Coordinates of C-alpha atoms in Angstrom, one line a residue:
M1 CA 0.0 -0.2 0.1
I2 CA 1.3 3.4 -1.0
G3 CA 1.2 6.1 1.8
T4 CA 0.9 5.8 5.6
T5 CA -2.2 5.1 7.3
E6 CA -2.0 8.9 8.6
Q7 CA -1.7 10.1 4.9
H8 CA -4.7 8.3 4.2
D9 CA -6.5 9.7 6.8
T10 CA -5.3 13.2 5.5
L11 CA -6.6 12.5 2.3
K12 CA -10.0 11.5 3.7
Q13 CA -10.1 14.7 5.6
H14 CA -9.7 17.0 2.3
L15 CA -12.3 14.8 0.7
A16 CA -14.8 15.2 3.6
R17 CA -14.1 18.9 3.7
M18 CA -15.0 18.9 0.2
Y19 CA -17.9 16.5 -0.2
G20 CA -18.9 15.4 3.4
E21 CA -18.0 12.2 5.1
P22 CA -20.0 9.7 3.1
V23 CA -18.7 10.7 -0.2
A24 CA -15.2 10.6 1.2
T25 CA -15.5 7.4 2.4
D26 CA -16.6 5.9 -1.0
V27 CA -14.1 8.3 -2.9
L28 CA -10.9 7.6 -0.9
P29 CA -10.3 4.0 -2.1
R30 CA -10.4 5.0 -5.8
L31 CA -8.0 8.0 -4.8
V32 CA -5.7 5.6 -3.3
E33 CA -5.9 3.0 -6.2
L34 CA -5.1 5.8 -8.5
L35 CA -2.1 6.6 -6.5
E36 CA -1.0 2.8 -6.7
S37 CA -1.3 3.0 -10.2
Y38 CA 1.5 5.8 -10.7
S39 CA 3.6 4.6 -7.5
S40 CA 6.0 2.7 -10.1
K41 CA 6.1 5.3 -13.0
I42 CA 7.6 8.2 -11.4
P43 CA 10.9 8.8 -12.6
E44 CA 13.8 9.6 -9.9
P45 CA 13.9 13.1 -9.5
K46 CA 17.1 15.0 -10.4
R47 CA 16.9 17.0 -7.3
T48 CA 14.9 17.8 -4.4
G49 CA 14.8 21.1 -2.6
W50 CA 15.7 24.2 -4.1
D51 CA 18.8 26.9 -3.5
E52 CA 20.4 29.7 -5.5
T53 CA 20.8 27.9 -8.9
D54 CA 17.0 27.7 -9.0
I55 CA 16.2 29.8 -12.1
V56 CA 12.9 29.1 -14.5
L57 CA 12.6 30.0 -17.9
I58 CA 8.9 30.5 -18.8
T59 CA 8.2 30.1 -22.5
Y60 CA 5.8 28.2 -25.1
A61 CA 6.7 25.1 -26.6
D62 CA 6.6 26.6 -30.1
Q63 CA 8.4 29.8 -28.9
V64 CA 11.2 29.0 -31.5
Y65 CA 10.6 27.3 -34.8
G66 CA 12.7 26.2 -38.0
P67 CA 12.2 24.1 -41.3
E68 CA 14.0 20.8 -39.9
K69 CA 13.0 19.8 -36.3
T70 CA 9.9 20.5 -34.2
P71 CA 9.7 23.7 -32.1
L72 CA 10.4 21.6 -29.0
A73 CA 13.6 20.2 -30.5
I74 CA 14.8 23.9 -31.6
L75 CA 13.9 25.3 -28.3
K76 CA 16.2 22.8 -26.9
D77 CA 19.0 23.3 -29.4
F78 CA 18.9 27.1 -28.9
L79 CA 19.2 26.9 -25.1
V80 CA 22.0 24.6 -25.3
H81 CA 23.7 26.6 -28.3
H82 CA 23.9 29.6 -25.8
G83 CA 24.9 27.7 -22.6
Y84 CA 21.7 27.8 -20.7
Q85 CA 21.8 24.3 -19.3
N86 CA 24.6 26.1 -17.3
L87 CA 22.5 28.7 -16.1
L88 CA 18.5 28.0 -16.0
N89 CA 18.0 24.7 -14.4
T90 CA 14.0 24.4 -15.1
V91 CA 11.9 25.3 -18.3
H92 CA 8.5 26.2 -17.6
L93 CA 6.6 25.3 -20.7
L94 CA 3.0 26.8 -21.0
P95 CA 0.3 24.7 -22.0
F96 CA 1.8 22.3 -25.1
F97 CA -1.4 20.2 -25.5
P98 CA -3.9 20.4 -28.4
Y99 CA -5.8 23.5 -28.0
T100 CA -8.6 25.9 -29.7
S101 CA -7.9 29.3 -28.3
D102 CA -6.0 31.4 -25.8
D103 CA -2.8 30.2 -27.2
G104 CA -2.9 27.0 -25.3
F105 CA -5.3 27.5 -22.2
S106 CA -8.3 26.0 -23.9
V107 CA -7.0 22.2 -23.7
V108 CA -8.8 19.7 -25.9
D109 CA -6.6 16.6 -24.4
Y110 CA -4.6 17.0 -21.5
Y111 CA -2.6 13.9 -22.2
Q112 CA -1.3 14.5 -25.7
V113 CA 1.5 17.1 -27.0
D114 CA 0.1 19.5 -29.7
P115 CA 1.7 17.9 -32.7
N116 CA 2.4 21.6 -33.9
S117 CA 5.1 22.0 -30.9
G118 CA 6.6 18.4 -31.1
T119 CA 6.2 15.0 -29.2
W120 CA 6.6 13.3 -25.8
D121 CA 9.9 12.2 -26.9
D122 CA 10.8 16.0 -27.6
L123 CA 9.9 16.8 -24.2
H124 CA 11.7 14.0 -22.7
S125 CA 14.6 15.0 -24.6
L126 CA 14.4 18.4 -23.1
A127 CA 14.5 17.0 -19.8
E128 CA 17.8 15.6 -20.1
E129 CA 19.0 19.0 -20.0
F130 CA 16.6 20.9 -17.7
N131 CA 14.1 20.4 -15.0
L132 CA 10.5 20.7 -16.6
A133 CA 7.6 22.6 -15.3
F134 CA 4.1 22.1 -16.6
D135 CA 0.7 23.8 -16.5
M136 CA -2.1 22.1 -15.1
V137 CA -5.1 24.1 -16.8
A138 CA -7.3 23.0 -13.9
N139 CA -10.2 25.0 -14.0
H140 CA -11.3 24.7 -17.6
C141 CA -11.0 22.8 -20.5
S142 CA -11.8 23.5 -24.4
Q143 CA -15.5 23.2 -25.6
K144 CA -14.1 20.9 -28.3
S145 CA -12.6 18.6 -25.4
E146 CA -13.8 14.8 -25.6
W147 CA -15.1 15.3 -22.1
F148 CA -17.3 18.4 -23.2
Q149 CA -18.8 16.7 -25.9
K150 CA -19.8 13.8 -24.2
Y151 CA -21.4 16.0 -21.7
L152 CA -23.3 17.7 -24.2
K153 CA -24.4 14.0 -25.3
G154 CA -25.4 13.2 -21.7
E155 CA -23.0 10.5 -21.2
K156 CA -21.9 9.5 -17.8
P157 CA -19.7 10.3 -15.6
Y158 CA -19.3 13.3 -18.1
D159 CA -22.7 14.6 -17.5
E160 CA -21.3 16.0 -14.1
Y161 CA -18.4 17.4 -15.4
F162 CA -19.7 20.8 -16.1
I163 CA -22.1 23.5 -14.5
D164 CA -25.5 24.2 -16.4
V165 CA -27.0 27.3 -14.8
D166 CA -30.6 28.7 -15.2
P167 CA -29.7 32.1 -16.7
S168 CA -32.0 33.8 -14.5
T169 CA -30.1 33.1 -11.5
D170 CA -28.3 36.1 -9.7
L171 CA -24.7 35.5 -10.1
S172 CA -23.7 39.4 -9.3
Q173 CA -21.5 38.2 -6.7
V174 CA -19.2 36.4 -8.9
V175 CA -15.9 37.9 -9.0
R176 CA -15.1 38.3 -12.9
P177 CA -11.7 38.3 -14.4
R178 CA -12.9 39.3 -18.1
A179 CA -15.5 41.5 -19.6
L180 CA -17.3 38.5 -20.9
P181 CA -20.7 36.6 -20.3
L182 CA -19.9 34.3 -17.3
L183 CA -22.8 31.8 -18.6
S184 CA -22.6 30.4 -22.6
P185 CA -25.4 28.5 -24.4
Y186 CA -24.8 25.2 -26.1
E187 CA -27.0 22.6 -27.8
S188 CA -27.0 19.2 -26.1
S189 CA -29.0 16.3 -26.3
T190 CA -31.5 17.3 -23.8
G191 CA -32.0 21.0 -25.3
E192 CA -30.1 24.3 -24.7
K193 CA -27.7 24.3 -21.6
H194 CA -26.3 27.7 -20.2
V195 CA -22.8 26.5 -18.8
W196 CA -20.2 28.2 -16.9
T197 CA -17.4 29.9 -18.5
T198 CA -15.0 32.1 -16.5
F199 CA -12.7 33.0 -19.3
S200 CA -14.5 32.4 -22.5
A201 CA -17.1 30.4 -24.3
D202 CA -14.4 28.3 -25.4
Q203 CA -12.8 27.5 -22.2
V204 CA -15.8 25.6 -20.1
D205 CA -15.4 25.6 -16.4
L206 CA -15.0 21.8 -14.7
N207 CA -17.5 21.0 -12.0
Y208 CA -15.2 20.3 -8.9
G209 CA -18.4 19.5 -6.9
S210 CA -18.2 16.4 -8.8
P211 CA -15.5 14.0 -7.1
E212 CA -15.4 12.3 -10.5
V213 CA -13.8 15.7 -11.8
L214 CA -11.4 15.7 -9.0
L215 CA -10.3 12.0 -9.6
A216 CA -9.9 13.0 -13.3
M217 CA -7.9 16.0 -13.0
T218 CA -5.5 14.3 -10.1
D219 CA -5.0 11.4 -13.1
V220 CA -3.9 14.8 -15.0
L221 CA -1.2 16.1 -12.4
L222 CA 0.1 12.4 -11.7
F223 CA 0.2 12.0 -15.6
Y224 CA 2.5 15.1 -15.8
V225 CA 4.5 13.9 -12.9
Q226 CA 5.2 10.6 -14.7
N227 CA 6.4 12.5 -17.6
G228 CA 9.2 14.5 -15.9
A229 CA 7.3 17.6 -14.4
R230 CA 9.3 19.0 -11.3
V231 CA 6.9 22.0 -10.7
I232 CA 3.1 22.0 -11.7
R233 CA 1.7 25.4 -12.3
L234 CA -2.0 25.4 -11.2
D235 CA -3.6 27.9 -13.5
A236 CA -6.4 30.1 -12.6
I237 CA -6.8 27.8 -9.4
A238 CA -8.6 30.6 -7.3
F239 CA -11.7 30.1 -9.6
L240 CA -12.0 26.4 -9.1
W241 CA -15.0 25.8 -6.8
K242 CA -18.5 27.6 -7.5
T243 CA -21.1 27.8 -4.9
I244 CA -23.9 30.2 -6.3
G245 CA -24.5 33.5 -3.8
T246 CA -20.6 33.6 -3.4
S247 CA -17.8 35.2 -5.1
C248 CA -16.7 31.9 -6.4
L249 CA -13.3 32.9 -5.7
H250 CA -10.6 31.3 -3.1
L251 CA -13.5 29.2 -1.5
D252 CA -12.6 27.0 1.1
E253 CA -13.1 24.2 -1.2
T254 CA -10.6 25.6 -3.5
H255 CA -7.8 25.6 -0.8
E256 CA -8.9 22.1 0.2
A257 CA -8.4 21.1 -3.4
V258 CA -4.9 22.5 -3.5
K259 CA -3.9 21.1 -0.2
L260 CA -5.3 17.3 -1.6
W261 CA -3.0 17.8 -4.4
R262 CA 0.0 18.8 -1.9
T263 CA -0.7 15.7 -0.1
V264 CA -1.0 13.3 -3.1
T265 CA 2.4 14.8 -4.5
E266 CA 3.8 14.1 -1.1
I267 CA 2.8 10.5 -1.2
V268 CA 3.6 9.8 -4.6
A269 CA 6.7 12.6 -5.8
P270 CA 7.7 14.4 -2.7
H271 CA 10.3 16.2 -4.9
V272 CA 7.4 17.9 -6.9
L273 CA 6.6 21.5 -6.0
L274 CA 3.3 22.9 -6.5
L275 CA 2.8 26.9 -7.9
T276 CA -0.6 28.6 -7.6
E277 CA -1.2 31.1 -10.1
T278 CA -3.6 33.6 -8.5
N279 CA -3.6 37.2 -10.0
V280 CA -5.0 39.0 -7.0
P281 CA -4.1 41.3 -4.1
H282 CA -1.2 40.1 -1.9
A283 CA -3.2 39.0 1.1
E284 CA -5.2 36.8 -1.3
N285 CA -2.4 35.6 -3.3
I286 CA -0.3 34.3 -0.1
S287 CA -3.1 32.4 1.5
Y288 CA -2.6 29.6 -0.9
F289 CA 0.9 28.9 1.1
G290 CA -1.7 27.7 3.8
L291 CA -0.1 26.6 6.9
A292 CA 2.7 25.1 4.5
D293 CA 0.2 22.6 3.5
E294 CA -0.9 24.1 0.1
A295 CA 1.4 25.6 -2.5
H296 CA 5.0 25.2 -2.1
M297 CA 5.2 28.6 -4.3
V298 CA 3.0 31.6 -5.0
Y299 CA 3.5 34.1 -8.1
Q300 CA 4.8 37.5 -6.5
F301 CA 1.9 39.3 -8.6
S302 CA 2.9 42.8 -7.2
L303 CA 6.1 42.9 -8.3
P304 CA 5.5 43.5 -11.9
P305 CA 3.4 46.5 -11.5
L306 CA 5.3 48.1 -8.6
L307 CA 8.7 47.6 -10.3
Y308 CA 6.9 49.6 -13.5
D309 CA 5.6 52.0 -11.1
A310 CA 8.7 52.8 -9.5
Y311 CA 10.7 53.2 -12.4
L312 CA 7.9 55.5 -13.9
N313 CA 7.7 57.9 -10.7
E314 CA 11.2 57.6 -9.9
D315 CA 10.0 56.6 -6.4
A316 CA 10.7 53.5 -4.2
S317 CA 8.5 54.1 -1.4
T318 CA 5.6 51.9 -2.1
L319 CA 8.2 49.2 -3.3
N320 CA 9.9 49.4 0.2
Q321 CA 6.4 49.3 2.1
W322 CA 5.2 46.4 0.1
M323 CA 8.6 44.6 0.4
E324 CA 8.6 45.0 4.1
S325 CA 5.2 42.7 4.3
L326 CA 6.9 39.8 2.5
Y327 CA 8.7 37.9 5.0
D328 CA 6.4 36.3 7.2
I329 CA 5.8 33.2 5.3
P330 CA 5.6 29.3 6.5
A331 CA 8.8 27.6 6.2
G332 CA 9.2 25.4 3.5
T333 CA 7.5 27.8 0.7
T334 CA 8.6 30.7 -1.2
Y335 CA 7.6 33.1 -3.7
F336 CA 8.0 32.7 -7.4
N337 CA 9.3 36.3 -8.3
F338 CA 8.6 37.4 -11.9
T339 CA 8.4 40.6 -13.9
A340 CA 7.0 39.4 -17.2
S341 CA 4.6 36.3 -18.5
H342 CA 2.4 35.2 -21.2
D343 CA -0.3 37.3 -19.7
G344 CA -0.3 41.1 -19.2
I345 CA 0.9 43.1 -16.1
G346 CA -1.9 42.3 -13.5
V347 CA -3.1 45.7 -11.7
R348 CA -5.5 44.1 -9.5
P349 CA -2.4 43.0 -7.3
L350 CA -1.9 46.9 -6.7
E351 CA -5.1 47.1 -4.8
G352 CA -4.3 48.7 -1.4
L353 CA -0.8 49.5 -2.6
V354 CA -0.8 52.5 -4.8
S355 CA -3.5 55.2 -5.2
Q356 CA -6.0 55.6 -7.9
E357 CA -3.7 58.6 -9.6
R358 CA -0.6 56.4 -9.7
L359 CA -2.7 53.5 -11.0
D360 CA -4.2 56.0 -14.0
K361 CA -0.5 57.1 -14.3
L362 CA 0.6 53.5 -15.4
V363 CA -2.6 52.9 -17.6
H364 CA -1.7 56.3 -19.3
A365 CA 2.3 55.2 -19.5
T366 CA 1.3 51.7 -20.9
R367 CA -0.7 53.4 -23.6
Q368 CA 1.9 56.0 -24.7
R369 CA 4.4 53.3 -24.9
G370 CA 2.2 51.3 -27.5
G371 CA 0.6 49.1 -25.0
L372 CA -3.2 48.0 -24.4
V373 CA -5.1 47.8 -21.3
G374 CA -7.3 44.8 -20.5
M375 CA -10.6 45.7 -18.6
R376 CA -12.8 43.4 -16.3
T377 CA -16.4 43.7 -15.4
M378 CA -17.6 44.8 -11.8
P379 CA -20.8 43.6 -10.2
D380 CA -22.4 46.7 -10.6
G381 CA -21.8 46.5 -14.5
S382 CA -18.7 49.0 -14.5
Q383 CA -15.7 48.2 -15.9
K384 CA -11.8 48.6 -14.3
P385 CA -8.3 48.0 -15.8
Y386 CA -7.3 44.3 -14.9
E387 CA -3.8 44.1 -16.8
L388 CA -1.6 45.9 -19.1
N389 CA -0.6 44.6 -22.2
I390 CA 3.1 45.4 -23.0
T391 CA 6.3 43.5 -23.3
Y392 CA 8.2 44.6 -20.0
V393 CA 11.2 45.7 -22.2
D394 CA 9.0 48.5 -23.6
A395 CA 7.1 49.2 -20.2
L396 CA 10.7 50.0 -19.1
G397 CA 11.3 52.2 -22.2
E398 CA 10.3 55.9 -22.9
P399 CA 7.8 57.0 -25.2
E400 CA 10.0 59.6 -26.8
G401 CA 12.6 56.9 -27.5
F402 CA 15.5 55.8 -25.3
G403 CA 19.0 54.9 -26.7
P404 CA 19.8 51.4 -26.6
E405 CA 22.3 51.8 -23.7
H406 CA 20.2 53.6 -21.5
H407 CA 17.0 51.4 -22.1
A408 CA 19.2 48.3 -21.7
V409 CA 20.5 49.5 -18.5
R410 CA 17.1 50.5 -17.0
F411 CA 15.6 47.1 -18.2
L412 CA 18.5 45.1 -16.8
A413 CA 18.3 46.9 -13.7
S414 CA 14.6 45.9 -13.1
Q415 CA 15.8 42.3 -13.9
A416 CA 18.6 42.4 -11.3
I417 CA 16.3 43.7 -8.8
M418 CA 13.7 40.5 -9.4
L419 CA 16.9 37.9 -9.4
A420 CA 18.2 39.2 -6.3
M421 CA 14.7 38.9 -4.3
K422 CA 14.0 36.4 -1.7
G423 CA 12.7 33.4 -4.0
I424 CA 13.0 31.8 -7.1
P425 CA 13.2 33.9 -10.1
G426 CA 11.1 33.3 -13.3
I427 CA 12.4 34.8 -16.6
Y428 CA 10.0 35.2 -19.4
F429 CA 11.6 34.2 -22.7
H430 CA 10.8 37.6 -24.3
S431 CA 12.6 39.2 -21.5
L432 CA 15.7 37.1 -21.7
V433 CA 16.0 38.0 -25.7
G434 CA 14.6 41.6 -25.4
T435 CA 11.5 41.5 -27.2
Q436 CA 9.6 44.8 -28.0
N437 CA 6.0 45.0 -28.2
H438 CA 4.6 42.9 -31.0
I439 CA 2.2 45.1 -32.6
S440 CA 1.4 43.0 -36.0
G441 CA 0.8 40.0 -33.8
V442 CA -2.1 42.1 -32.1
E443 CA -3.4 43.6 -35.4
E444 CA -3.5 40.0 -37.2
S445 CA -5.1 38.3 -34.5
G446 CA -7.3 40.9 -32.5
I447 CA -6.1 39.6 -29.1
P448 CA -4.0 42.2 -27.1
R449 CA -2.2 39.4 -25.4
R450 CA -0.2 38.7 -28.5
I451 CA 1.7 41.8 -27.9
N452 CA 3.8 39.9 -25.6
R453 CA 3.7 36.3 -27.3
R454 CA 5.8 36.8 -30.3
K455 CA 7.1 33.3 -32.0
Y456 CA 10.3 33.5 -33.7
E457 CA 12.0 31.7 -36.5
R458 CA 15.2 30.4 -35.3
L459 CA 17.7 32.2 -37.8
E460 CA 15.7 35.4 -37.4
L461 CA 16.3 35.4 -33.6
E462 CA 19.8 34.4 -33.8
N463 CA 20.4 37.7 -36.1
Q464 CA 18.6 39.9 -33.8
I465 CA 20.5 39.1 -30.5
S466 CA 23.9 38.9 -32.4
E467 CA 23.6 42.1 -34.0
H468 CA 26.1 44.2 -32.3
E469 CA 25.0 46.9 -29.9
T470 CA 21.2 46.9 -30.6
L471 CA 18.5 46.8 -27.8
Q472 CA 18.0 43.1 -27.9
N473 CA 21.9 42.3 -28.0
R474 CA 22.7 44.3 -24.9
I475 CA 19.7 42.7 -23.1
F476 CA 20.5 39.1 -24.3
H477 CA 24.4 39.2 -23.2
G478 CA 23.6 41.4 -20.3
Y479 CA 20.8 39.2 -19.0
Q480 CA 23.2 36.2 -19.4
N481 CA 25.9 38.0 -17.3
L482 CA 23.3 38.8 -14.6
I483 CA 22.2 35.0 -14.3
A484 CA 25.7 33.7 -14.1
K485 CA 26.5 35.9 -11.4
R486 CA 23.2 35.1 -9.5
I487 CA 23.6 31.4 -9.4
E488 CA 27.0 31.8 -8.0
Q489 CA 25.6 33.7 -4.8
P490 CA 24.8 31.8 -1.6
A491 CA 23.0 34.9 -0.3
F492 CA 20.5 34.5 -3.2
H493 CA 19.3 31.1 -1.7
P494 CA 15.4 31.2 -1.7
D495 CA 15.6 30.6 2.1
G496 CA 18.2 33.3 2.8
P497 CA 17.0 36.3 5.0
S498 CA 16.1 39.7 3.2
E499 CA 15.3 42.8 4.8
V500 CA 14.9 46.3 3.3
F501 CA 17.5 48.8 3.3
A502 CA 16.5 52.2 4.3
T503 CA 18.6 54.3 1.9
G504 CA 16.9 57.9 3.0
H505 CA 16.4 58.5 -0.6
S506 CA 13.2 57.7 -2.3
T507 CA 15.1 57.4 -5.6
I508 CA 17.0 54.6 -4.5
F509 CA 15.9 51.2 -3.8
G510 CA 17.7 49.0 -1.7
F511 CA 17.7 45.7 0.5
K512 CA 19.8 43.2 1.7
R513 CA 20.1 39.4 1.3
T514 CA 22.0 37.2 3.4
S515 CA 22.9 33.4 2.9
P516 CA 21.3 30.8 5.2
D517 CA 24.7 30.0 7.2
R518 CA 25.2 33.8 7.4
Q519 CA 28.5 33.6 5.6
Q520 CA 27.5 36.0 2.7
T521 CA 25.8 39.2 2.6
I522 CA 24.5 41.4 -0.3
L523 CA 23.4 44.8 -0.7
V524 CA 21.4 45.7 -3.4
L525 CA 21.0 49.1 -4.4
A526 CA 19.3 50.3 -7.7
N527 CA 19.0 54.0 -8.7
L528 CA 15.7 54.5 -10.1
T529 CA 16.6 58.0 -12.1
D530 CA 18.4 59.2 -15.0
K531 CA 20.6 61.2 -12.9
L532 CA 23.8 60.6 -10.8
Q533 CA 22.8 59.4 -7.2
S534 CA 25.2 59.4 -4.0
L535 CA 24.5 57.5 -1.0
P536 CA 26.6 57.5 2.1
L537 CA 27.6 54.0 3.7
S538 CA 28.3 55.1 7.2
D539 CA 27.2 52.0 9.2
P540 CA 30.3 49.7 9.8
K541 CA 28.6 46.5 9.2
L542 CA 28.3 47.8 5.4
Q543 CA 31.8 48.9 5.2
P544 CA 33.1 45.7 4.1
L545 CA 30.7 45.5 1.4
T546 CA 32.9 47.2 -1.3
F547 CA 32.5 45.1 -4.5
D548 CA 30.0 45.2 -7.2
L549 CA 29.1 41.5 -8.4
I550 CA 27.5 42.7 -11.4
S551 CA 30.5 45.0 -12.6
D552 CA 33.4 43.0 -11.1
Q553 CA 34.5 46.2 -9.8
Y554 CA 35.2 48.2 -6.3
V555 CA 32.6 50.6 -6.5
V556 CA 32.4 51.9 -2.9
E557 CA 34.5 54.5 -1.7
S558 CA 35.3 56.0 2.1
H559 CA 32.3 58.4 1.8
G560 CA 29.8 55.9 0.1
I561 CA 28.7 55.0 -3.2
T562 CA 27.8 57.0 -6.3
L563 CA 25.4 55.3 -8.9
D564 CA 25.0 56.1 -12.6
P565 CA 21.7 56.6 -13.9
Y566 CA 19.7 53.5 -13.7
Q567 CA 22.7 51.5 -12.1
I568 CA 22.2 48.6 -9.8
V569 CA 24.7 47.2 -7.9
W570 CA 25.0 43.8 -5.9
L571 CA 27.5 44.8 -3.0
T572 CA 29.2 42.2 -1.1
E573 CA 32.8 41.6 0.6
P574 CA 35.7 40.7 -1.9
D575 CA 36.0 36.9 -2.3
S576 CA 32.8 36.1 0.0

C-alpha cells in the first residue's frame, strides 16, 4: 500500500471537507488506487528542494521554430547552443497540449502534445538538460474536448463534469476576470444548456463539485509528474470551486483541493513543487501557502506593476512598504518572482498599495508606450483595468525613445532587482531575448495579449540577438551575465533572509540578502532615476561591502557610493 495510514487519513479529511463524510468514504479507495497505479511510474528526481541555482525560464513550447525540427527540439537546441543548461535549471513550458484558443489555455486533450510543437519524446529530450515545469489548466477545458462533447450528449460520468445554470439566476456576486458573459449557451441532447465559462465560451469550467472531476484531474497531475514535471503550475486556481451566492473566488473547497494535491504529491512524488497562479491582491495571493500545506510557491504578482510604478515615478517608497510585508511566510514555502509572463501585467495586485492617481498614470504610460489595457466587469456592470498588455522591455522604455544603451541598462536593472529578491526567479523568454511590443501580432489576431507572445523563426532570432549593440543584443548578453553571477551567490538562496535597506532617498531602492549560513551578505542598491545619485554608507557593518558582483569592480569609496543613471549594484565583500 502506498502512503502511510496518517496520509490516507489526511486524504480522507480533504475529501470530507469538500464533499462530506459519506462521499469521502466512497471516494478514498478510488483515490488510493489511482496513486498505486502511478507509484512505479514516477521517474527518479534530478534534485529535491531548492537553492540559489534555481532559475525558471517561462516559454511556449513552439516559441522558436524552423524548417528541419519540431519547435520543442529547436527550443532545446537554442538553449543549449547558448549555454543555458549551465544557467537555467528549469524550463516552464506553457500549455503544450492540443487547444482551440487562448494560445494553449483551452485544452482539448490533457494527455497529448500538440503536434505543432512536437512529441513526448521531444519533451523527454528537453528533460535531459533541464528540469521541467508543466501547466495544469485545472479550472477549464476546451468546448471541443472529448469531455465536453460527451457532456453535451449526456454520457456518464461526463454529465457531471460541467456546470449548467439557469440564466435567470443571480450571479452578480461572482468575481469576474474578463468583460465576457459568465454563462455561455450550448445545444445538448436534452436542449439548450447555459454553462459556466469564467474566461470565454471556448473555455468551459470544470465542475469540482463532482468527485469524478477531482479524480480525473488528479490523474492528469500524476501523468504530468510521470512525464518529468518537477513543478506543476496550477492555472487560474482561485476560480476552481463554484457556490452560487458567493464570489466563487478563493472558496474553502478550492484551498482544500490544493491541499489534497499537495498531499497526493507528498505521497507519490515528494520532490514535486506546486505553484499557484492567483493574479489577485497580495494578501489573497499568499493565502495559498496555507499552513505550509498548500502551494510550495506562489507568484509574486505585485512585483511587476510595483517595479514598473517605481521606475515610472522614480520613487521606491511604495516598493519599500510592500517589500517589508513579504517575509512572514511558512517554512518550506517561497515566492516565485517574475516581471513578465505570457499574460499582461496584472493591476489587481496593486489594490491597497498605490493610489488611484498612480494607477491611472501606469495605464496612461502603457498606452504611451504602445501597449493596451485589458478591462474586467464589476458587479455593478462598470469596468476597471485588469491588466496592462505590453512587453516588460517596452514598459521600461520611454515613449519619446530611449537610446539602446540606456534602455537596456534600465530594463536589466529591473531584472537584477527581481533576480536578487527572496524566492525563485522566473524569466519570460521575451525578457531574456529583449523582445519589444509585437504590434503586428495584435493586429493580425485581435488578441491584446499577443503583444507579448511573439514566436520567432530560429535564424531570425539568432540574427537579432547577435546584431552588435542593438537593444536585443545588449539585453541578451547582459541578462546572461546577471544569471551567471546570480547562481553563484549563496545569499540568493530562496531561504536566505532578506530585509529592506533604508537608503533615506526615495530615488534609490535597497535591500539586503544573507545566505542561510550567514556567511555572505549582499546589499542591493538601484538608482531609479536618469541622474547620478550619491549615498553615504556609514554603517560599520556595511563597510566591508565594497565589491559589485555585476560589474566585477570595487565601487564603494570611503564616503559611500555614487550610482550612475539606472545603475544597480550587488555589493558584497571581496571573495565572499
